[in-house]
Every structure is written in structure tokens, then in C-alpha cells.
mmCIF file of C-alpha atoms and ligand atoms in Angstrom:
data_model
loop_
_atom_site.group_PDB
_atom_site.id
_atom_site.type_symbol
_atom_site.label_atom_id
_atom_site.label_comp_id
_atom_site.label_asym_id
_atom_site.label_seq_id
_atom_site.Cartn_x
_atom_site.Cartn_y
_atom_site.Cartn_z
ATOM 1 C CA UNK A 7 77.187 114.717 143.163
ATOM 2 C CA UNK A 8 78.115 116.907 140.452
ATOM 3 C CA UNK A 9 81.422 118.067 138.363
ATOM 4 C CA UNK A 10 80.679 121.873 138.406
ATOM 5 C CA UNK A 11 84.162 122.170 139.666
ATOM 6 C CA UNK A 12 86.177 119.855 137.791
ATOM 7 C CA UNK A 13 88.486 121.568 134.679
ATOM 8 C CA UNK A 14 91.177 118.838 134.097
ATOM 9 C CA UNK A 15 89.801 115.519 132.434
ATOM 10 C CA UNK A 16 92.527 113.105 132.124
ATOM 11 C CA UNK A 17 92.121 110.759 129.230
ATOM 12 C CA UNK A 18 93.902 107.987 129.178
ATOM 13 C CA UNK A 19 94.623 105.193 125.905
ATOM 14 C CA UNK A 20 93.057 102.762 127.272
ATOM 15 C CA UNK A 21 90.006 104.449 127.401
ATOM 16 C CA UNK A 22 90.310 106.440 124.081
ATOM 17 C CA UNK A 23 91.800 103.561 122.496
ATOM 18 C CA UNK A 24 88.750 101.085 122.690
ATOM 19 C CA UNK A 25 86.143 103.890 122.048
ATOM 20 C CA UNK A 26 88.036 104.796 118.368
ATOM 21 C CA UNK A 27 87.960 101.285 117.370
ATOM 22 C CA UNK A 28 84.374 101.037 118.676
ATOM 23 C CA UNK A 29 83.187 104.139 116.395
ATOM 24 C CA UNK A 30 85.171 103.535 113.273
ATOM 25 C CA UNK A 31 83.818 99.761 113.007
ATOM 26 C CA UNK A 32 80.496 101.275 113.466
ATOM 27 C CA UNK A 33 80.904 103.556 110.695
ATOM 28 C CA UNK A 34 82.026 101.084 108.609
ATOM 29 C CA UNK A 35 78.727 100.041 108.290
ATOM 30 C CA UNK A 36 77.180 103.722 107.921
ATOM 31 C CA UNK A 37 75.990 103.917 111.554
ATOM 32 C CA UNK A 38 77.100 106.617 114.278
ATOM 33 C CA UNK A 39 77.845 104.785 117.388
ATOM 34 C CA UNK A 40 77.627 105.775 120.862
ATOM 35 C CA UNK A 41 80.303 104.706 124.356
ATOM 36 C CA UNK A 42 80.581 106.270 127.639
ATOM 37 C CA UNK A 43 83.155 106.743 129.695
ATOM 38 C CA UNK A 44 83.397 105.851 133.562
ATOM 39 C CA UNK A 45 85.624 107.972 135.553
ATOM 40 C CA UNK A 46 86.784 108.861 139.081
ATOM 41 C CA UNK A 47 87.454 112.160 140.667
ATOM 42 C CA UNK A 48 90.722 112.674 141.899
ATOM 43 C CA UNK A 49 90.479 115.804 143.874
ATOM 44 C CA UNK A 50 87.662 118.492 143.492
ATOM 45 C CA UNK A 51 89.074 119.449 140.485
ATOM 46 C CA UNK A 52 90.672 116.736 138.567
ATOM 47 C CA UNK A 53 88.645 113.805 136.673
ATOM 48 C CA UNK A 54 90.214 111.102 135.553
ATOM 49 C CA UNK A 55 88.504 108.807 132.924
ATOM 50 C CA UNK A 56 89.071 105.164 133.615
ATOM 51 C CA UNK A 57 86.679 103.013 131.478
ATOM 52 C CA UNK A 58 85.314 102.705 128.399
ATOM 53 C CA UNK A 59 81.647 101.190 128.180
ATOM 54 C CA UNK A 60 79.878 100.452 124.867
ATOM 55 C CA UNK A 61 75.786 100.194 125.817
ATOM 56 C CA UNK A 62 73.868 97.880 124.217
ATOM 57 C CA UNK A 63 72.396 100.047 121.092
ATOM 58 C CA UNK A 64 70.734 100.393 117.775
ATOM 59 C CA UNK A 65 71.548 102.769 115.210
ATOM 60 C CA UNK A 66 68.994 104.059 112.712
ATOM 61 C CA UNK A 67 69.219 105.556 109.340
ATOM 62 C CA UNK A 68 66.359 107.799 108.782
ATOM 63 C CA UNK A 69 65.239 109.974 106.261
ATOM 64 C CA UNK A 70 66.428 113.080 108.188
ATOM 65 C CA UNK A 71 69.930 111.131 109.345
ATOM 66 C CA UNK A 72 71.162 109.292 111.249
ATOM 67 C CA UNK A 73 70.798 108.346 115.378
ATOM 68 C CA UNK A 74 71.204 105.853 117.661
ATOM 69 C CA UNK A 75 69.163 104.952 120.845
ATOM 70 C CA UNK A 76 69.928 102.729 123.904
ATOM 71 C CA UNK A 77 66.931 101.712 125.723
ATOM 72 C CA UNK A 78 66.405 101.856 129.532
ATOM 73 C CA UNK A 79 67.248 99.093 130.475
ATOM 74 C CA UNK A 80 70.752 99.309 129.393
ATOM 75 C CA UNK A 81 70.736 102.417 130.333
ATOM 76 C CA UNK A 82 70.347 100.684 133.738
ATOM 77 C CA UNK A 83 72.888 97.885 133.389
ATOM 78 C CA UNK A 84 75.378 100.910 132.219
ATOM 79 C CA UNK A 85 74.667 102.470 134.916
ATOM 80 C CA UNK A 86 74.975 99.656 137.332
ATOM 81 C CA UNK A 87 78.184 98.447 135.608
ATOM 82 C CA UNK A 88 79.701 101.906 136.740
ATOM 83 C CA UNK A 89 78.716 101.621 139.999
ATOM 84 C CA UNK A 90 79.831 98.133 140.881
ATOM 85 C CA UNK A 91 83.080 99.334 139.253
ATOM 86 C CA UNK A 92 82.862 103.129 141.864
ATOM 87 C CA UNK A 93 82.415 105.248 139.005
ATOM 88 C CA UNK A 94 80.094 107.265 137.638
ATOM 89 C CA UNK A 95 79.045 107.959 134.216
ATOM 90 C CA UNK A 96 81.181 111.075 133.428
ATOM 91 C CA UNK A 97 81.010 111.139 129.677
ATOM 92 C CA UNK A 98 79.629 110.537 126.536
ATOM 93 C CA UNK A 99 81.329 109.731 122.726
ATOM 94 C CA UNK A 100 79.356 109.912 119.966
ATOM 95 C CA UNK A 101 80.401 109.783 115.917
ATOM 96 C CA UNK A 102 78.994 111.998 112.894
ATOM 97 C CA UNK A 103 78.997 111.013 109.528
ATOM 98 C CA UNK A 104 80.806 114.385 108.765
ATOM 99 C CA UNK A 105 81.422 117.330 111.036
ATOM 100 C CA UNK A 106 81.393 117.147 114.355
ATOM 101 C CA UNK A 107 79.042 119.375 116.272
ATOM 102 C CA UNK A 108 76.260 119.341 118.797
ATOM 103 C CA UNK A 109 72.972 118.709 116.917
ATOM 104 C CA UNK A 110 69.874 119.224 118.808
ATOM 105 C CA UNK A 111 69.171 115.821 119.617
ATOM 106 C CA UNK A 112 72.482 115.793 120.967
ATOM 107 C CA UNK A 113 71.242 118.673 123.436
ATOM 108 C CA UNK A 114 68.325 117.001 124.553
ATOM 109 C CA UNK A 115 68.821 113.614 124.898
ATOM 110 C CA UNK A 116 72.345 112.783 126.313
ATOM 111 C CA UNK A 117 73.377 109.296 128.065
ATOM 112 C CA UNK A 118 74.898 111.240 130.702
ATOM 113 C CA UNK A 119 72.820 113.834 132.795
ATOM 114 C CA UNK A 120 75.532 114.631 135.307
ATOM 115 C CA UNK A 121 76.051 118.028 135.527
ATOM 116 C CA UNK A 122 79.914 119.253 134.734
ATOM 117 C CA UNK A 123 79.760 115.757 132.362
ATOM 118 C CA UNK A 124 81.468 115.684 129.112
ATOM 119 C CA UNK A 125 80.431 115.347 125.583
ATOM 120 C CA UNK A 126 82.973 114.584 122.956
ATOM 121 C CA UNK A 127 81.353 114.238 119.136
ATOM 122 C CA UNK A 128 83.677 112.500 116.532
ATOM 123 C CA UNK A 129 84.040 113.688 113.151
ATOM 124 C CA UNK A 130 84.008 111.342 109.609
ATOM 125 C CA UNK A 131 82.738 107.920 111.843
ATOM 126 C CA UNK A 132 86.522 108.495 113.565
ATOM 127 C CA UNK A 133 87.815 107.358 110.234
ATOM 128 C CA UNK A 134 90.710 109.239 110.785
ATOM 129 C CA UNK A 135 91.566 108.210 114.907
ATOM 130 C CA UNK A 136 93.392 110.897 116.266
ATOM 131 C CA UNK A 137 95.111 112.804 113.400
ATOM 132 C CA UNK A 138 91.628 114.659 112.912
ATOM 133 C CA UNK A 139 91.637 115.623 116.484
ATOM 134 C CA UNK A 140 91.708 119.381 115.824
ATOM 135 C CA UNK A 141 87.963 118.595 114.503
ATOM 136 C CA UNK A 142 86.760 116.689 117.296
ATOM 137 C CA UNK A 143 84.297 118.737 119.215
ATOM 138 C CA UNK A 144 84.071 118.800 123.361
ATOM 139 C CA UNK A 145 81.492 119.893 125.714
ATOM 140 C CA UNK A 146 80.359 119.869 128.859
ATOM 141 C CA UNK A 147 77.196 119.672 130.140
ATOM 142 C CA UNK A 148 76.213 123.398 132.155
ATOM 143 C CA UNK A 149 72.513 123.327 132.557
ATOM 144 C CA UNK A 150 69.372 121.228 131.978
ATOM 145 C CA UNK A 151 69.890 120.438 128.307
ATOM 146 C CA UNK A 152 72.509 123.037 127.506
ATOM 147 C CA UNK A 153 75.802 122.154 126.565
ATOM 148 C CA UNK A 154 78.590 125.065 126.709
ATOM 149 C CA UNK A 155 81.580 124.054 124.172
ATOM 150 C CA UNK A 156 84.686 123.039 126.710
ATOM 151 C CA UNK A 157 87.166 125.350 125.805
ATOM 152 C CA UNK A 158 84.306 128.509 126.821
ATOM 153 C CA UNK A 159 83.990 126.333 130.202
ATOM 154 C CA UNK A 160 87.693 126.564 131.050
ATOM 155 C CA UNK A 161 88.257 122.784 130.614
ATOM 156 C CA UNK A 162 91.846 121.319 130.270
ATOM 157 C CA UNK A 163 92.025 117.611 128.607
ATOM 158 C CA UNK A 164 94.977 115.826 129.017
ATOM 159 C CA UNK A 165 95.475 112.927 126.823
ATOM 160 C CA UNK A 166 98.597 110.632 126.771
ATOM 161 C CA UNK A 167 100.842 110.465 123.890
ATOM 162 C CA UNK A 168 100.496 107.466 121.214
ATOM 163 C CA UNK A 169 102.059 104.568 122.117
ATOM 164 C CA UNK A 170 103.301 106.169 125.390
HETATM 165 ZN ZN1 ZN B 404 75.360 113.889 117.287
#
């Protein structure tokens, strides 16, 4: 299975909701944090996010920034959690301290290896929620370690109004 094909991700609250909250406590304490999101296909060509899943991690500070890493085994349980749910692991969340952008490390070692999956990197430890959403950077995942930004890809996201 793949999501080559897919080029409308619908987000919903409840899913972007949880992961906000999620990253801005984390930065509270000076950490980036990490979620993933489970979705469904719809139709060849429509994904729709449905769950929000916070693996168990640990965030580093080191002298050349900061990362986190989740281990394999909850990689594992993630990935199980998805499946007993009939998802699959369609996307990734990650915060910066600052800008938002793709580092290298981001490249290489994602939490989703789907192909067609989505990577969306959250500026200022999502201090700001959504009103700094014109700095949030999106991906999607077009070859073995290469991530194309989503716009290039053709990729429509759909998110639901606040509070609606
Ligand atoms: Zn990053």
C-alpha cells in the first residue's frame, strides 16, 4: 500500500487539536515533540486523518540542538495501535524551536516510511497554535528519504474551521 495518488488530506480538530496541545506543552519545557497521525483512505485520492497518536519518546538537548527519538518498540505498539484501530500511519508532526523546515535528520529518519505520507514541522514549539499557520511547513514523502515540499506535490489540505 502506498499514497502516491492521494492529493486531498482532510484534517480534522480532533486530530489537530490534541497534537497542538501535545507540542506546545512539550516546548514548554524546551523539548521538540513528536505525534503521528492515523488515517483512512477514502477513495484513491482522498485521505482523511482520523487519530492522533503521541509515541512513547525522549527528547534530547544536545550540543548541536535539539531531537527526539522513539525506540522500536514503540515504534511497534504505534504501529500496532493503528492497525487494531484499520489505519495506517499516514503522518508525522514534529515542532522546532524556531523555523519550521526539514532538517536533515528530518529526511532520514522519519516515523512514517509510507510512501505519499505526510510531514508537517511546527514552528516556535506551536507556541502560537494556528495563527502561525502560514509558517508551518508540509511535505510529503516522494522517494527513499526525500521529502518534496506539499504544495510542489500538488497536495490540497483541508482543515476545519475553529470551533466549527
Ligand atoms: Zn525537525
Amino acid at each position: 500500500m502506498n499514497l502516491n495518488r492521494v492529493c486531498d488530506l482532510r484534517i480534522p480538530n480532533t486530530v489537530l487539536d490534541p497534537t497542538l496541545d501535545f507540542l506546545r506543552a512539550a516546548g514548554q519545557g524546551g523539548y521538540e515533540g513528536f505525534v503521528v497521525w492515523g488515517g483512512r483512505l477514502l477513495d484513491d485520492t482522498t485521505l482523511a486523518f482520523t487519530s492522533c497518536y503521541v509515541p512513547k519518546q525522549t527528547a534530547h538537548k544536545t550540543a548541536s540542538g535539539l531531537l527526539v527519538t522513539v525506540d522500536g518498540e514503540a515504534l511497534f505498539n504505534m504501529n500496532r495501535a493503528f492497525y487494531n484501530q484499520g489505519e495506517v500511519a499516514a503522518g508525522q508532526v514534529h515542532s522546532h524551536p524556531t523555523d519550521a523546515y526539514h532538517s536533515e535528520t528530518d529526511d532520514h529518519f522519519p516515523l512514517v516510511t509510507l510512501a505519499g505520507a505526510l510531514s508537517l514541522v511546527i514552528p516556535d514549539f506551536a507556541t502560537h497554535g494556528r495563527e502561525a499557520i502560514d509558517r508551518w511547513a508540509w511535505y510529503r514523502l516522494v522517494g527513499e528519504g526525500v521529502w518534496a515540499p506539499a504544495a510542489v506535490t500538488g497536495t490540497r489540505i483541508h482543515l476545519e474551521s475553529q470551533g466549527g
